[in-house]
mmCIF file of C-alpha atoms in Angstrom:
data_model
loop_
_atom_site.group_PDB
_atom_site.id
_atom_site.type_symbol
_atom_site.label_atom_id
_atom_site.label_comp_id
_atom_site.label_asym_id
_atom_site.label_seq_id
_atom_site.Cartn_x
_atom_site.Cartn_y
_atom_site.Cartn_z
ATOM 1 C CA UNK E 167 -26.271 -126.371 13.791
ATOM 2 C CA UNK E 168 -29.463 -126.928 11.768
ATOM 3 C CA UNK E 169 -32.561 -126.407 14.077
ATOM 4 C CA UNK E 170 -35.208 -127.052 11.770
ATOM 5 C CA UNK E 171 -37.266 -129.544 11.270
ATOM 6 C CA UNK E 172 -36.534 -131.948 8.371
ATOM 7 C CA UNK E 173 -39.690 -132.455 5.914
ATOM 8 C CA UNK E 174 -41.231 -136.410 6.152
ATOM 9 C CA UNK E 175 -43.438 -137.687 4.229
ATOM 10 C CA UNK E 176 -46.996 -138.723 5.274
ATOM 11 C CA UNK E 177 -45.487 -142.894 5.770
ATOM 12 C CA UNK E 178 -42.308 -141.661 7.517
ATOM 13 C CA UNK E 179 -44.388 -139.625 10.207
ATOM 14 C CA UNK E 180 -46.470 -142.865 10.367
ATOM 15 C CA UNK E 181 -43.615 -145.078 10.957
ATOM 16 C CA UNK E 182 -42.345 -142.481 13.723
ATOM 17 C CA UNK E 183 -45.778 -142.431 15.050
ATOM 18 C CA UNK E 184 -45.467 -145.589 15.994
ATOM 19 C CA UNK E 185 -42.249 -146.349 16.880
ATOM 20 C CA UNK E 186 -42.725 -142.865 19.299
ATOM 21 C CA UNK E 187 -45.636 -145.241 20.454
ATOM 22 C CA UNK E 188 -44.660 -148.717 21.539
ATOM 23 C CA UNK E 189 -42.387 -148.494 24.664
ATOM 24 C CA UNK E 190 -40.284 -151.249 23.007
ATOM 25 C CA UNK E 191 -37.784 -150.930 19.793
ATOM 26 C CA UNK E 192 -39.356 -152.523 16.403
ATOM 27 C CA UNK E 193 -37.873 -154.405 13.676
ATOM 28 C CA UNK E 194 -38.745 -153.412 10.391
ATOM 29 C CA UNK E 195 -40.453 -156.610 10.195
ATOM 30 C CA UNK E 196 -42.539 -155.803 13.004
ATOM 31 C CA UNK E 197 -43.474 -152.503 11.680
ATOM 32 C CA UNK E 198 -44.885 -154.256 8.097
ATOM 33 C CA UNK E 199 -47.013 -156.061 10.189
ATOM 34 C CA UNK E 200 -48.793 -153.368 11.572
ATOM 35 C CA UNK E 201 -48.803 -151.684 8.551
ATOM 36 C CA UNK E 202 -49.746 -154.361 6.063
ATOM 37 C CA UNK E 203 -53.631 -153.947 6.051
ATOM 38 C CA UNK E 204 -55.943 -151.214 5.816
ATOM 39 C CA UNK E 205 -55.769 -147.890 4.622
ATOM 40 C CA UNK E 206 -52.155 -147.340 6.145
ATOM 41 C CA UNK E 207 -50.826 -150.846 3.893
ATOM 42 C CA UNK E 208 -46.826 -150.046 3.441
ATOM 43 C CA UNK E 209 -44.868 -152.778 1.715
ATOM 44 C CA UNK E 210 -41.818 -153.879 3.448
ATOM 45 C CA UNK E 211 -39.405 -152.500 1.120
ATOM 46 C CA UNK E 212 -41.316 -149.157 1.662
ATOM 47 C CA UNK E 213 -41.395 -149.587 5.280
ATOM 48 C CA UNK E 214 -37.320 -150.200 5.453
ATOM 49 C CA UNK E 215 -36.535 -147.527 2.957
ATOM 50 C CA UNK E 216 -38.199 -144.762 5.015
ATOM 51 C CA UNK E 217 -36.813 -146.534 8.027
ATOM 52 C CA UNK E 218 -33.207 -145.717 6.859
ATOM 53 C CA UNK E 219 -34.431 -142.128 5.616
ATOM 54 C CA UNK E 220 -35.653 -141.233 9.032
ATOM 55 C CA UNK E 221 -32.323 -142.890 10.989
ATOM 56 C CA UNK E 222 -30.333 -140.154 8.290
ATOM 57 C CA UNK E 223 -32.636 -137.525 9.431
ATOM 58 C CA UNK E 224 -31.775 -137.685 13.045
ATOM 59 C CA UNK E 225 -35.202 -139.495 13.794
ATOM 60 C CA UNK E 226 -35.121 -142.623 14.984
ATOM 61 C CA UNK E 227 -31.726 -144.380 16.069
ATOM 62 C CA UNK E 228 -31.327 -147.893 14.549
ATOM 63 C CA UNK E 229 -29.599 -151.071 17.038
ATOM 64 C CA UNK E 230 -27.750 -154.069 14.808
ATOM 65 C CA UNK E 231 -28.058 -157.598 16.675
ATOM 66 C CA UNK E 232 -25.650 -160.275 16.462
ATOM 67 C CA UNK E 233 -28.319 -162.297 14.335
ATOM 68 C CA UNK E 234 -28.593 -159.556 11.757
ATOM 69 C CA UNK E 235 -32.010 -158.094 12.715
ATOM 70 C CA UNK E 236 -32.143 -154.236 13.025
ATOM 71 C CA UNK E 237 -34.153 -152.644 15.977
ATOM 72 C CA UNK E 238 -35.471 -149.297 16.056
ATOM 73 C CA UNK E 239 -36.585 -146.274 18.599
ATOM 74 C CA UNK E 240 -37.107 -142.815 18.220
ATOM 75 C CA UNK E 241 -33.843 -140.479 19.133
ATOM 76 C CA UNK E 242 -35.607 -139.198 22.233
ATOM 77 C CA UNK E 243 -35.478 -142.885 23.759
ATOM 78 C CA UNK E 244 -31.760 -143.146 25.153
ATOM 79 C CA UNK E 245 -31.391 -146.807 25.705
ATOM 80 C CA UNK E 246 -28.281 -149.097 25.416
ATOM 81 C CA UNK E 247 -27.467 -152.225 26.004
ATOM 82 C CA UNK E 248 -25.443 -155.454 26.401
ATOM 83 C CA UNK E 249 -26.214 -158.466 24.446
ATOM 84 C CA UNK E 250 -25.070 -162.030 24.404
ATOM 85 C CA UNK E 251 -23.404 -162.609 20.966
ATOM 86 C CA UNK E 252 -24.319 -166.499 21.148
ATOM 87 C CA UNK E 253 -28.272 -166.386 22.003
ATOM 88 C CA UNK E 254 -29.132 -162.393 21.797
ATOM 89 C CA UNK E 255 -30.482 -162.138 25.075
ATOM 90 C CA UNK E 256 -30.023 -158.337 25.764
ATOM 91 C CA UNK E 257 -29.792 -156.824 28.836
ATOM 92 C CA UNK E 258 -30.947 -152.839 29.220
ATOM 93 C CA UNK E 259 -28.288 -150.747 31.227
ATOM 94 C CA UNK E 260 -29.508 -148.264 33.430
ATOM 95 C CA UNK E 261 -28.685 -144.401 32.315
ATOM 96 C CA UNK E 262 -26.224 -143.583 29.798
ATOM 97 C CA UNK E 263 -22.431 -143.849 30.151
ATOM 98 C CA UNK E 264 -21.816 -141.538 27.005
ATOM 99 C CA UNK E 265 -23.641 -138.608 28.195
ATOM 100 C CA UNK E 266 -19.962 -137.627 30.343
ATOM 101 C CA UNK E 267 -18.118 -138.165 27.696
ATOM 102 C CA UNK E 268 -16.642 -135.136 26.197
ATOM 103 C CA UNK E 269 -16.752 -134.382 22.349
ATOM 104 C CA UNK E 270 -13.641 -132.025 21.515
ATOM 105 C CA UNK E 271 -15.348 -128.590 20.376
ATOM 106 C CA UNK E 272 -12.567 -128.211 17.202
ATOM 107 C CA UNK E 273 -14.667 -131.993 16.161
ATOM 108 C CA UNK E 274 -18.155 -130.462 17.045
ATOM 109 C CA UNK E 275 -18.032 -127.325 15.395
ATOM 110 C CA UNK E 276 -17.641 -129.362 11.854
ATOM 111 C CA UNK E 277 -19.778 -132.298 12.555
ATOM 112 C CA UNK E 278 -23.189 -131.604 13.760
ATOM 113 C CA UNK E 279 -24.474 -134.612 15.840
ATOM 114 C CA UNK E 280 -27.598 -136.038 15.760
ATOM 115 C CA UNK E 281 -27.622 -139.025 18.513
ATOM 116 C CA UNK E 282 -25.659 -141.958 19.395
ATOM 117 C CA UNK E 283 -25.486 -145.907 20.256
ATOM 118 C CA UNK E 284 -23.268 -147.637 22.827
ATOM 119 C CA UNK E 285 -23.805 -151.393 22.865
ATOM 120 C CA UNK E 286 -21.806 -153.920 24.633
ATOM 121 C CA UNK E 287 -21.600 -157.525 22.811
ATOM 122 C CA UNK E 288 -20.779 -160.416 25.224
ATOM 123 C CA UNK E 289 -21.473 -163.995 26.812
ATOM 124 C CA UNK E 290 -24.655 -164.076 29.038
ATOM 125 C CA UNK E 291 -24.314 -166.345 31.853
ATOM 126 C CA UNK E 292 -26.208 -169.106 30.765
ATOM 127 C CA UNK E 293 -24.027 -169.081 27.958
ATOM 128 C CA UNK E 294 -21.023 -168.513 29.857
ATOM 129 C CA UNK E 295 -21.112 -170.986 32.059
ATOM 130 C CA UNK E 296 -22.420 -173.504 28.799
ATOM 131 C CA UNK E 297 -18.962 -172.934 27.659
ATOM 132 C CA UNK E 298 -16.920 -174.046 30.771
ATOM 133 C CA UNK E 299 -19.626 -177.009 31.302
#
């Protein structure tokens, strides 16, 4: 397995910087925003194309919602979730049902992993019980 540290650029570590920052996961949209003045400006095609180099790195972890918009959070934050596929409320589970789960060593030895999502896509119960109404 690689140890090292993979090289970023100065705007990736900023990017991780931040996201490392806020307690909650950012769109990329959200991330332009607080990048778009000043000295630290970053168009949004900038800001999403280090976003995706940094998720390939091992970095950050990146979190798809039904509606299309992409949430991210460093690695080190091991959050998952379920979400209601009709109005994208999303509910945080507590602790991490993959961490028991065995990876067969024959796999591991020729894939090095880097981190991993579990997200559970649903009916909330507002918009459960809107469908038997």
């Amino acid at each position: 397995m690689n140890t090292s540290k993979p090289d970023i650029t100065k705007r990736q570590q900023q990017l991780l910087n931040e996201l490392k920052r806020c307690p909650d996961e950012l769109s990329g949209q959200e991330l332009h925003r607080k990048f778009h003045n000043g000295q630290k400006a970053m168009g949004l095609t900038t800001v999403y194309r280090n976003l995706q180099v940094l998720v390939k790195q091992g970095l950050i972890r990146s979190r798809h919602l039904p509606n299309g918009e992409v949430l991210y959070a460093p690695v080190e934050r091991d959050i998952h979730h379920l979400t209601c596929v009709s109005c994208g409320e999303t509910t945080r589970l507590q602790g991490c049902p993959v961490k028991t789960m065995h990876i067969p060593q024959k796999a591991s030895k020729k894939f090095e992993l880097l981190f991993h999502t579990l997200e559970y896509f649903g009916l909330c119960q507002n918009c459960s019980q809107g469908l038997n109404a």
